[in-house]
Tab-separated table of C-alpha atoms in Angstrom:
chain	number	residue	atom	x	y	z
A	1	MET	CA	0.042	-0.016	-0.050
A	2	GLY	CA	1.503	3.214	-1.187
A	3	PHE	CA	0.770	5.311	1.827
A	4	LEU	CA	2.434	2.891	4.284
A	5	ALA	CA	5.799	2.058	2.207
A	6	GLY	CA	8.618	3.307	4.058
A	7	ARG	CA	6.831	4.633	7.149
A	8	ASP	CA	7.789	4.035	10.623
A	9	VAL	CA	4.571	2.978	12.473
A	10	LEU	CA	4.030	2.226	16.150
A	11	VAL	CA	1.238	-0.522	16.885
A	12	ALA	CA	-0.325	-0.214	20.341
A	13	GLY	CA	-1.385	-3.534	21.619
A	14	ALA	CA	-0.389	-6.987	20.917
A	15	GLY	CA	-3.301	-9.042	20.889
A	16	VAL	CA	-5.578	-10.342	17.962
A	17	THR	CA	-6.139	-6.952	16.448
A	18	GLY	CA	-2.465	-5.938	16.942
A	19	ARG	CA	-1.260	-9.128	15.083
A	20	SER	CA	-3.424	-8.512	12.224
A	21	VAL	CA	-2.316	-4.660	12.090
A	22	VAL	CA	1.514	-5.750	12.159
A	23	GLU	CA	1.075	-8.214	9.275
A	24	ALA	CA	-0.658	-5.890	7.288
A	25	LEU	CA	1.636	-3.250	7.986
A	26	LEU	CA	4.688	-5.240	7.040
A	27	ALA	CA	3.241	-6.492	3.829
A	28	ALA	CA	2.749	-2.933	2.838
A	29	GLY	CA	6.318	-2.159	3.231
A	30	ALA	CA	6.264	-0.325	6.666
A	31	SER	CA	8.723	-0.511	9.475
A	32	VAL	CA	6.985	-1.647	12.577
A	33	THR	CA	7.450	-1.273	16.403
A	34	VAL	CA	4.899	-2.830	18.759
A	35	THR	CA	4.234	-1.772	22.540
A	36	ASP	CA	1.928	-3.703	25.171
A	37	ALA	CA	1.941	-3.537	28.822
A	38	SER	CA	1.990	-7.298	28.553
A	39	ALA	CA	5.679	-8.996	27.914
A	40	ASP	CA	4.137	-12.157	27.338
A	41	ARG	CA	1.698	-10.911	24.489
A	42	LEU	CA	4.720	-9.124	23.109
A	43	ASP	CA	6.630	-12.420	23.166
A	44	ALA	CA	3.887	-14.308	21.514
A	45	LEU	CA	3.460	-11.673	18.833
A	46	GLY	CA	7.407	-11.641	18.096
A	47	GLN	CA	7.452	-15.311	17.507
A	48	LEU	CA	4.486	-15.130	14.947
A	49	THR	CA	5.696	-12.166	13.159
A	50	PRO	CA	9.456	-11.751	13.115
A	51	GLY	CA	11.066	-8.482	11.948
A	52	VAL	CA	9.243	-6.362	14.252
A	53	ALA	CA	10.446	-4.215	17.354
A	54	LEU	CA	9.107	-4.955	20.643
A	55	VAL	CA	9.014	-2.560	23.329
A	56	PRO	CA	6.828	-3.084	26.599
A	57	GLY	CA	4.837	-0.230	28.243
A	58	LEU	CA	5.951	2.716	26.033
A	59	ASP	CA	4.634	6.158	27.099
A	60	ALA	CA	5.492	7.906	23.945
A	61	PRO	CA	6.294	7.275	20.435
A	62	PRO	CA	9.940	6.432	19.629
A	63	ALA	CA	11.898	8.837	17.369
A	64	GLY	CA	11.066	8.661	13.795
A	65	VAL	CA	7.679	7.170	14.236
A	66	ASP	CA	4.995	9.189	12.175
A	67	LEU	CA	1.796	7.077	12.728
A	68	VAL	CA	0.289	5.139	15.558
A	69	VAL	CA	-2.161	2.473	15.143
A	70	THR	CA	-3.953	1.473	18.373
A	71	SER	CA	-6.181	-1.559	19.307
A	72	PRO	CA	-9.558	-0.340	19.914
A	73	GLY	CA	-9.715	-0.593	23.862
A	74	TRP	CA	-6.949	1.803	24.715
A	75	ARG	CA	-8.076	4.941	26.169
A	76	PRO	CA	-7.665	8.191	24.213
A	77	GLY	CA	-6.374	10.139	27.160
A	78	GLY	CA	-3.396	7.527	27.857
A	79	PRO	CA	0.251	8.971	28.123
A	80	LEU	CA	1.210	7.313	24.900
A	81	PHE	CA	-1.508	9.203	22.948
A	82	THR	CA	-1.217	12.481	24.712
A	83	ALA	CA	2.449	12.390	23.806
A	84	ALA	CA	1.700	11.357	20.327
A	85	ALA	CA	-0.338	14.589	20.039
A	86	GLY	CA	2.071	16.795	21.401
A	87	ALA	CA	4.765	15.546	18.995
A	88	GLY	CA	2.126	15.706	15.875
A	89	VAL	CA	1.921	12.168	15.239
A	90	GLU	CA	-1.420	10.771	14.158
A	91	VAL	CA	-3.190	8.134	16.170
A	92	ILE	CA	-5.630	5.896	14.470
A	93	GLY	CA	-7.285	2.577	14.894
A	94	GLU	CA	-7.356	-0.821	13.060
A	95	VAL	CA	-10.545	0.074	11.329
A	96	GLU	CA	-9.269	3.526	9.911
A	97	LEU	CA	-6.206	1.723	8.713
A	98	ALA	CA	-8.512	-0.837	7.015
A	99	TRP	CA	-10.459	1.985	5.408
A	100	ARG	CA	-7.362	3.829	4.142
A	101	MET	CA	-5.842	0.889	2.565
A	102	GLY	CA	-9.061	-0.073	0.814
A	103	LEU	CA	-9.095	3.489	-0.762
A	104	GLU	CA	-6.005	2.513	-2.549
A	105	LEU	CA	-7.536	-0.369	-4.243
A	106	ALA	CA	-8.799	-0.282	-7.786
A	107	ASP	CA	-12.293	-1.729	-6.786
A	108	PRO	CA	-12.581	-1.430	-2.921
A	109	PRO	CA	-15.388	-3.607	-1.200
A	110	ALA	CA	-18.598	-1.964	-0.061
A	111	TRP	CA	-18.898	-1.239	3.687
A	112	LEU	CA	-22.296	-1.866	5.435
A	113	ALA	CA	-21.620	-1.027	9.044
A	114	VAL	CA	-23.613	-1.506	12.084
A	115	THR	CA	-23.228	0.095	15.422
A	116	GLY	CA	-25.418	0.845	18.535
A	117	THR	CA	-25.578	0.085	22.420
A	118	ASN	CA	-27.086	-3.318	21.852
A	119	GLY	CA	-27.770	-5.979	18.916
A	120	LYS	CA	-24.656	-5.122	16.941
A	121	THR	CA	-23.672	-8.554	16.567
A	122	THR	CA	-27.021	-10.236	16.034
A	123	THR	CA	-27.641	-7.521	13.092
A	124	VAL	CA	-24.287	-8.165	11.700
A	125	GLY	CA	-24.976	-11.902	11.570
A	126	MET	CA	-28.281	-11.337	9.887
A	127	LEU	CA	-26.739	-9.002	7.469
A	128	GLU	CA	-24.154	-11.458	6.621
A	129	SER	CA	-26.865	-14.342	6.148
A	130	VAL	CA	-28.950	-12.006	3.769
A	131	LEU	CA	-25.842	-11.227	1.469
A	132	HIS	CA	-24.879	-14.904	1.339
A	133	ALA	CA	-28.622	-15.626	0.449
A	134	ALA	CA	-28.194	-13.029	-2.587
A	135	GLY	CA	-24.942	-14.869	-3.556
A	136	ILE	CA	-22.757	-12.041	-2.762
A	137	ASP	CA	-19.303	-12.724	-1.488
A	138	ALA	CA	-19.644	-11.040	1.919
A	139	VAL	CA	-18.149	-11.516	5.419
A	140	ALA	CA	-18.870	-10.224	9.034
A	141	CYS	CA	-15.891	-8.553	10.477
A	142	GLY	CA	-14.902	-5.828	12.898
A	143	ASN	CA	-15.989	-6.137	16.541
A	144	VAL	CA	-17.592	-9.468	15.799
A	145	GLY	CA	-14.218	-11.035	15.915
A	146	LEU	CA	-12.508	-10.830	12.361
A	147	PRO	CA	-10.385	-7.790	12.009
A	148	VAL	CA	-11.354	-5.549	9.192
A	149	VAL	CA	-7.814	-5.541	7.602
A	150	ASP	CA	-8.018	-9.382	7.345
A	151	ALA	CA	-11.319	-9.097	5.742
A	152	LEU	CA	-10.221	-6.375	3.224
A	153	LEU	CA	-7.031	-8.341	2.262
A	154	ALA	CA	-8.878	-11.534	1.824
A	155	GLY	CA	-10.700	-9.728	-0.916
A	156	HIS	CA	-14.370	-10.195	-0.021
A	157	ARG	CA	-16.723	-7.808	-2.245
A	158	VAL	CA	-18.955	-6.710	0.816
A	159	LEU	CA	-17.944	-6.093	4.302
A	160	ALA	CA	-20.447	-6.522	7.011
A	161	VAL	CA	-18.737	-4.281	9.645
A	162	GLU	CA	-19.636	-4.306	13.311
A	163	LEU	CA	-18.249	-1.122	14.811
A	164	SER	CA	-17.884	-0.596	18.572
A	165	SER	CA	-17.775	3.226	19.846
A	166	PHE	CA	-14.112	2.587	20.742
A	167	GLN	CA	-13.530	1.758	16.965
A	168	LEU	CA	-15.495	4.446	15.678
A	169	HIS	CA	-13.397	6.849	18.016
A	170	TRP	CA	-10.484	5.912	16.444
A	171	SER	CA	-11.843	5.972	12.864
A	172	PRO	CA	-12.429	9.733	12.002
A	173	SER	CA	-12.441	9.359	8.084
A	174	VAL	CA	-14.433	5.910	7.856
A	175	ARG	CA	-17.460	6.699	5.471
A	176	PRO	CA	-19.457	3.284	5.018
A	177	PHE	CA	-21.524	3.091	2.007
A	178	ALA	CA	-24.652	2.498	4.492
A	179	GLY	CA	-24.576	2.426	8.135
A	180	VAL	CA	-27.180	1.842	11.027
A	181	LEU	CA	-27.137	2.911	14.402
A	182	LEU	CA	-29.686	0.549	16.212
A	183	ASN	CA	-30.031	2.308	19.651
A	184	LEU	CA	-28.464	4.331	22.270
A	185	ALA	CA	-28.026	4.144	26.024
A	186	GLU	CA	-25.560	4.523	28.656
A	187	ASP	CA	-22.657	2.428	28.119
A	188	HIS	CA	-18.678	2.649	28.398
A	189	LEU	CA	-19.387	6.207	29.926
A	190	ASP	CA	-16.055	5.771	31.716
A	191	TRP	CA	-14.111	5.344	28.628
A	192	HIS	CA	-15.649	8.195	26.671
A	193	GLY	CA	-16.041	10.546	29.546
A	194	GLY	CA	-19.877	11.058	29.164
A	195	PHE	CA	-22.728	10.150	27.112
A	196	GLU	CA	-22.456	13.057	24.745
A	197	GLU	CA	-19.131	11.745	23.706
A	198	TYR	CA	-20.085	8.323	23.263
A	199	ALA	CA	-23.176	9.238	21.211
A	200	ALA	CA	-20.953	11.285	18.871
A	201	ALA	CA	-18.649	8.239	18.356
A	202	LYS	CA	-21.613	6.070	17.527
A	203	ALA	CA	-22.958	8.669	14.940
A	204	GLY	CA	-19.867	8.314	12.932
A	205	VAL	CA	-21.604	5.315	11.412
A	206	LEU	CA	-24.171	7.708	9.842
A	207	THR	CA	-21.782	9.473	7.507
A	208	GLY	CA	-21.979	7.656	4.280
A	209	GLU	CA	-24.210	7.344	1.167
A	210	VAL	CA	-27.018	5.879	3.289
A	211	ALA	CA	-27.852	6.645	6.965
A	212	VAL	CA	-30.272	4.137	8.879
A	213	GLY	CA	-31.603	4.781	12.539
A	214	ASN	CA	-33.960	3.502	14.758
A	215	ALA	CA	-36.981	5.785	14.685
A	216	ASP	CA	-38.403	4.564	17.972
A	217	ASP	CA	-35.209	6.033	19.858
A	218	PRO	CA	-35.379	9.664	20.289
A	219	VAL	CA	-31.685	10.106	20.618
A	220	VAL	CA	-31.125	8.027	17.486
A	221	SER	CA	-33.601	10.007	15.652
A	222	ARG	CA	-32.001	13.304	16.446
A	223	LEU	CA	-28.654	12.055	15.157
A	224	LEU	CA	-30.091	10.679	12.053
A	225	SER	CA	-31.790	13.870	11.198
A	226	ARG	CA	-28.584	15.819	11.364
A	227	ALA	CA	-26.447	13.095	9.456
A	228	PRO	CA	-24.705	14.102	6.423
A	229	ALA	CA	-25.790	11.009	4.364
A	230	ARG	CA	-27.577	11.452	0.842
A	231	THR	CA	-30.283	9.146	1.998
A	232	ARG	CA	-31.872	8.667	5.515
A	233	VAL	CA	-34.068	5.755	6.339
A	234	GLY	CA	-35.780	4.907	9.532
A	235	PHE	CA	-36.965	1.769	10.951
A	236	THR	CA	-39.564	1.198	13.591
A	237	LEU	CA	-41.506	-1.699	15.193
A	238	GLY	CA	-44.806	0.236	14.332
A	239	GLU	CA	-46.179	0.857	10.850
A	240	PRO	CA	-43.577	2.535	8.887
A	241	ALA	CA	-44.096	5.817	7.088
A	242	GLU	CA	-42.611	6.687	3.593
A	243	GLY	CA	-38.989	6.191	3.669
A	244	GLN	CA	-39.047	3.716	6.538
A	245	LEU	CA	-39.108	-0.154	7.330
A	246	GLY	CA	-41.576	-1.391	9.918
A	247	VAL	CA	-44.156	-3.880	10.847
A	248	LEU	CA	-47.671	-3.904	9.480
A	249	ASP	CA	-50.219	-6.660	10.035
A	250	GLY	CA	-47.518	-9.116	11.457
A	251	GLN	CA	-45.240	-8.555	8.573
A	252	LEU	CA	-41.979	-6.853	8.099
A	253	VAL	CA	-42.378	-4.203	5.340
A	254	ASP	CA	-40.148	-2.016	3.303
A	255	ARG	CA	-41.320	1.283	2.258
A	256	ALA	CA	-37.993	3.014	1.861
A	257	PHE	CA	-36.415	0.981	-1.208
A	258	GLY	CA	-39.764	-0.588	-2.406
A	259	PRO	CA	-43.485	0.246	-2.795
A	260	GLY	CA	-44.411	-1.316	0.569
A	261	ALA	CA	-42.712	-4.583	-0.196
A	262	VAL	CA	-43.437	-7.290	2.256
A	263	LEU	CA	-40.310	-9.167	3.472
A	264	LEU	CA	-41.348	-11.925	5.752
A	265	GLY	CA	-43.554	-12.580	8.842
A	266	VAL	CA	-42.501	-11.366	12.299
A	267	ASP	CA	-43.072	-14.931	13.673
A	268	GLU	CA	-40.286	-16.002	11.286
A	269	VAL	CA	-37.582	-13.859	12.889
A	270	ARG	CA	-35.026	-15.320	15.333
A	271	PRO	CA	-34.143	-14.091	18.142
A	272	THR	CA	-37.937	-13.837	18.768
A	273	GLY	CA	-39.329	-10.575	20.491
A	274	PRO	CA	-38.937	-6.861	19.923
A	275	PRO	CA	-35.294	-6.582	19.869
A	276	GLY	CA	-34.862	-9.250	17.322
A	277	VAL	CA	-37.494	-7.782	14.965
A	278	ALA	CA	-35.690	-4.347	15.293
A	279	ASP	CA	-32.271	-6.192	14.312
A	280	ALA	CA	-33.881	-7.736	11.487
A	281	LEU	CA	-35.293	-4.649	10.137
A	282	ALA	CA	-32.094	-2.742	10.395
A	283	ALA	CA	-30.167	-5.733	8.719
A	284	ALA	CA	-32.943	-5.656	5.861
A	285	ALA	CA	-32.344	-1.764	5.564
A	286	LEU	CA	-28.582	-2.193	4.917
A	287	ALA	CA	-29.057	-5.055	2.493
A	288	ARG	CA	-31.805	-3.275	0.389
A	289	ALA	CA	-29.626	-0.130	0.311
A	290	HIS	CA	-27.146	-2.254	-1.284
A	291	GLY	CA	-29.649	-3.624	-3.804
A	292	VAL	CA	-30.412	-7.005	-2.424
A	293	PRO	CA	-33.825	-8.132	-3.515
A	294	VAL	CA	-36.628	-8.855	-1.351
A	295	GLU	CA	-36.540	-12.648	-1.856
A	296	ALA	CA	-32.849	-12.968	-0.723
A	297	VAL	CA	-33.593	-10.773	2.290
A	298	ALA	CA	-36.383	-13.094	3.361
A	299	ALA	CA	-34.552	-15.948	2.641
A	300	GLY	CA	-31.295	-14.819	4.767
A	301	LEU	CA	-33.461	-13.678	7.730
A	302	ARG	CA	-35.288	-17.047	7.783
A	303	GLY	CA	-32.035	-18.947	7.779
A	304	PHE	CA	-30.285	-16.857	10.696
A	305	ARG	CA	-29.962	-18.259	13.889
A	306	PRO	CA	-28.570	-16.205	16.859
A	307	GLY	CA	-25.177	-17.125	18.407
A	308	ALA	CA	-24.628	-18.569	21.872
A	309	HIS	CA	-25.018	-16.531	25.074
A	310	ARG	CA	-27.943	-14.452	23.406
A	311	ALA	CA	-31.472	-15.144	24.892
A	312	GLU	CA	-30.385	-18.851	24.774
A	313	LEU	CA	-32.732	-21.404	26.463
A	314	VAL	CA	-30.432	-23.603	28.320
A	315	ALA	CA	-33.160	-25.988	29.881
A	316	GLU	CA	-36.548	-26.266	31.544
A	317	VAL	CA	-36.523	-27.736	35.213
A	318	GLY	CA	-39.636	-28.215	37.457
A	319	GLY	CA	-41.610	-25.767	35.035
A	320	VAL	CA	-38.905	-23.022	35.351
A	321	VAL	CA	-37.047	-22.072	32.175
A	322	TYR	CA	-33.375	-20.812	32.676
A	323	VAL	CA	-32.335	-18.536	30.061
A	324	ASN	CA	-28.709	-17.213	29.256
A	325	ASP	CA	-28.433	-13.826	28.073
A	326	SER	CA	-24.966	-13.245	29.175
A	327	LYS	CA	-24.349	-10.796	26.176
A	328	ALA	CA	-26.907	-8.429	27.974
A	329	THR	CA	-23.843	-6.621	29.318
A	330	ASN	CA	-25.270	-3.183	29.812
A	331	PRO	CA	-28.541	-1.872	31.492
A	332	HIS	CA	-30.254	-1.329	27.915
A	333	ALA	CA	-29.511	-4.875	26.823
A	334	ALA	CA	-30.922	-6.386	30.363
A	335	GLU	CA	-34.087	-4.361	30.078
A	336	ALA	CA	-34.639	-5.742	26.566
A	337	SER	CA	-33.958	-9.326	28.011
A	338	LEU	CA	-36.305	-8.987	30.907
A	339	ARG	CA	-39.143	-7.546	28.581
A	340	ALA	CA	-39.424	-11.212	27.090
A	341	HIS	CA	-40.680	-12.607	30.184
A	342	ASP	CA	-43.629	-11.922	32.157
A	343	SER	CA	-42.186	-13.401	35.619
A	344	VAL	CA	-38.396	-13.452	36.064
A	345	VAL	CA	-35.816	-14.501	38.692
A	346	TRP	CA	-33.154	-11.940	37.553
A	347	ILE	CA	-29.369	-12.823	37.897
A	348	ALA	CA	-27.507	-9.752	37.401
A	349	GLY	CA	-24.139	-7.926	38.381
A	350	GLY	CA	-20.738	-7.376	37.171
A	351	LEU	CA	-18.994	-4.282	36.250
A	352	LEU	CA	-21.621	-1.323	35.360
A	353	LYS	CA	-18.928	0.784	33.594
A	354	GLY	CA	-20.424	3.990	34.945
A	355	ALA	CA	-24.094	3.131	33.682
A	356	SER	CA	-27.081	3.597	35.738
A	357	VAL	CA	-29.663	0.921	36.328
A	358	GLU	CA	-32.275	3.221	37.793
A	359	GLU	CA	-34.601	3.249	34.841
A	360	LEU	CA	-34.214	-0.305	34.149
A	361	VAL	CA	-35.387	-1.297	37.518
A	362	ARG	CA	-38.252	1.041	37.555
A	363	ALA	CA	-39.595	0.018	34.306
A	364	GLN	CA	-39.266	-3.764	34.833
A	365	ALA	CA	-39.895	-4.176	38.629
A	366	HIS	CA	-43.204	-5.557	38.013
A	367	ARG	CA	-41.873	-8.513	35.966
A	368	LEU	CA	-39.450	-9.398	38.951
A	369	ARG	CA	-40.008	-12.550	41.081
A	370	GLY	CA	-36.781	-11.967	42.934
A	371	ALA	CA	-33.348	-11.001	41.910
A	372	VAL	CA	-29.904	-12.644	42.667
A	373	LEU	CA	-27.005	-10.372	42.581
A	374	ILE	CA	-23.150	-10.969	42.031
A	375	GLY	CA	-20.080	-9.291	40.968
A	376	ALA	CA	-18.268	-5.935	41.679
A	377	ASP	CA	-21.326	-3.681	41.472
A	378	ARG	CA	-23.952	-5.945	43.057
A	379	GLU	CA	-24.488	-3.331	45.775
A	380	VAL	CA	-25.435	-0.464	43.248
A	381	ILE	CA	-28.116	-2.598	41.630
A	382	ALA	CA	-29.220	-3.778	45.290
A	383	GLU	CA	-29.686	0.011	46.140
A	384	ALA	CA	-31.650	0.670	42.975
A	385	LEU	CA	-33.888	-2.327	43.589
A	386	HIS	CA	-34.339	-1.101	47.229
A	387	ARG	CA	-35.385	2.537	45.972
A	388	ARG	CA	-37.442	1.575	42.849
A	389	ALA	CA	-38.708	-2.009	43.884
A	390	PRO	CA	-38.764	-2.651	47.677
A	391	SER	CA	-40.942	-5.444	47.523
A	392	VAL	CA	-38.666	-7.613	45.129
A	393	PRO	CA	-36.843	-10.410	47.221
A	394	LEU	CA	-33.126	-9.967	46.988
A	395	ALA	CA	-30.160	-12.386	47.382
A	396	VAL	CA	-26.987	-10.287	47.300
A	397	LEU	CA	-24.031	-12.733	47.315
A	398	ASP	CA	-20.510	-11.949	48.342
A	399	ASP	CA	-17.714	-14.116	46.810
A	400	ALA	CA	-20.382	-16.165	44.941
A	401	THR	CA	-19.955	-18.748	42.210
A	402	MET	CA	-22.490	-19.069	39.261
A	403	VAL	CA	-23.424	-22.440	40.957
A	404	ASP	CA	-24.390	-20.361	44.123
A	405	ALA	CA	-26.271	-17.717	42.111
A	406	VAL	CA	-28.316	-20.482	40.198
A	407	ARG	CA	-29.212	-22.264	43.434
A	408	ALA	CA	-30.385	-18.955	45.037
A	409	ALA	CA	-32.577	-18.243	41.802
A	410	ARG	CA	-33.927	-21.791	42.037
A	411	SER	CA	-35.150	-21.099	45.549
A	412	MET	CA	-37.059	-18.006	44.723
A	413	ALA	CA	-38.594	-19.316	41.177
A	414	ARG	CA	-41.946	-20.872	40.819
A	415	PRO	CA	-43.303	-23.085	37.836
A	416	GLY	CA	-43.982	-20.723	34.909
A	417	ASP	CA	-41.012	-18.277	35.671
A	418	ALA	CA	-37.734	-17.914	33.904
A	419	VAL	CA	-34.517	-17.498	35.554
A	420	LEU	CA	-32.747	-15.147	33.615
A	421	LEU	CA	-29.124	-14.321	33.549
A	422	ALA	CA	-29.120	-10.888	32.061
A	423	PRO	CA	-26.193	-9.119	33.945
A	424	ALA	CA	-26.487	-5.598	32.728
A	425	ALA	CA	-22.899	-5.234	33.329
A	426	ALA	CA	-19.544	-6.579	32.010
A	427	SER	CA	-17.976	-9.790	33.225
A	428	MET	CA	-14.230	-9.186	33.699
A	429	ASP	CA	-14.757	-8.935	37.510
A	430	MET	CA	-15.374	-12.614	37.888
A	431	PHE	CA	-15.043	-14.191	34.366
A	432	THR	CA	-12.701	-13.813	31.358
A	433	ASP	CA	-15.667	-12.527	29.159
A	434	TYR	CA	-19.345	-12.840	28.789
A	435	ALA	CA	-18.977	-16.196	26.838
A	436	HIS	CA	-17.161	-17.688	30.092
A	437	ARG	CA	-19.956	-16.007	32.033
A	438	GLY	CA	-22.561	-17.808	30.028
A	439	HIS	CA	-20.827	-20.965	29.939
A	440	ALA	CA	-20.819	-20.888	33.773
A	441	PHE	CA	-24.472	-20.322	33.940
A	442	ALA	CA	-25.241	-23.143	31.757
A	443	GLU	CA	-23.051	-25.847	33.576
A	444	ALA	CA	-24.573	-24.701	36.711
A	445	VAL	CA	-28.168	-25.268	35.313
A	446	ARG	CA	-27.085	-28.572	33.665
A	447	GLU	CA	-25.940	-29.552	37.210
A	448	LEU	CA	-29.331	-28.714	38.686
A	449	ALA	CA	-31.264	-30.507	35.930
A	450	VAL	CA	-29.534	-33.819	36.601
A	451	PRO	CA	-31.564	-35.921	38.883
A	452	PRO	CA	-30.266	-37.506	41.786
A	453	ARG	CA	-28.848	-41.117	41.705
A	454	SER	CA	-31.210	-43.840	42.680
A	455	GLY	CA	-30.671	-47.427	43.708
A	456	GLY	CA	-27.881	-46.683	46.388
A	457	PRO	CA	-28.218	-47.237	50.093
A	458	SER	CA	-30.975	-45.244	51.767
A	459	ARG	CA	-30.170	-43.011	54.628
A	460	SER	CA	-32.735	-42.241	57.457
């Protein structure tokens, strides 16, 4: 890549994203230095990608560096980036790097981008399924797991890009052909410094040719109305106006890219419930913006199945269903999860990341049979429940395992209830990630579901 050849580039972060960035930079002819707080990660990277300089814990770019490429989670106010700004060295993220590399291609891929507080991974998965149903060479990438630089260099024609607020912050010039903002609620406020900064980062997805936004979310609607895109499209769970996608007579309907085109029935969408339908409308809007016919949209959405740890039914024991929604890592996602059930024993807690649970508790208290609270911010959630739902029984567990939490929930539940893991918080205080937390919940439920052995000696 011409703009990288001969440049001296510092890569901040030696994880999965950093490794892909290093490989792309080396292939483009750049000289690469990598820094990370973990010497073990640096050693592992050095073994896989020889020819790079490895320097742990840098607080400033080395002399001669004229570009820094950071992994998305690194905070913008850190000393390395402050020093880079003071030295006039540009800092970008891996997504921005991929975008600039794509601009140098004779026939770059189309970017269809998805962001929002919740539903990103489901929507990107739906979009990928729809694009494949249309026979398009497409891949889901970005925050979903596959670095965008890898997807770009693999030569795919369409990139279904999931973008976090971190990635968007570090991607100042990315202009996807079509981008959707699914929803906005408090999340990652500790990283961004406040809700306005978080929302501004998310709005970066609306800067391309087609901007799509949730018409039922007032903050998103305001941002969509200000978007510089040539075409602005809304989606709604109600009847769609002209220029929107929505729901009419139990059908998903497109009144933006077709004259009232019927896509498929609400009851055919997975995951079920309002969040799943909203995600399907968003995915359909992006696909239709790219010219995908109605038949392929319907086939792709019918064929999609959500990933693990997203409203996943684990078991039914004694008339109680146990549901793993460990992916509900903030209050907005947890509220959507709670709305799918009439009577719930709620397992919640972890790292709230500065978000408030007051509105969630106020709005959903009538559904709660009880609540089991674990993790670092369990007392914060307990205080909200005491204020907003004082009659709801609580079990606030100190130094608890997931087995302890499931047992406590079982003791509260009655036939017809759901025991729902929807933590409203991040997992890293107790678990490696949300998947680890979800696996722990599923294992605890399966242990509960195993009947006691019979045939042994009786005890009296």
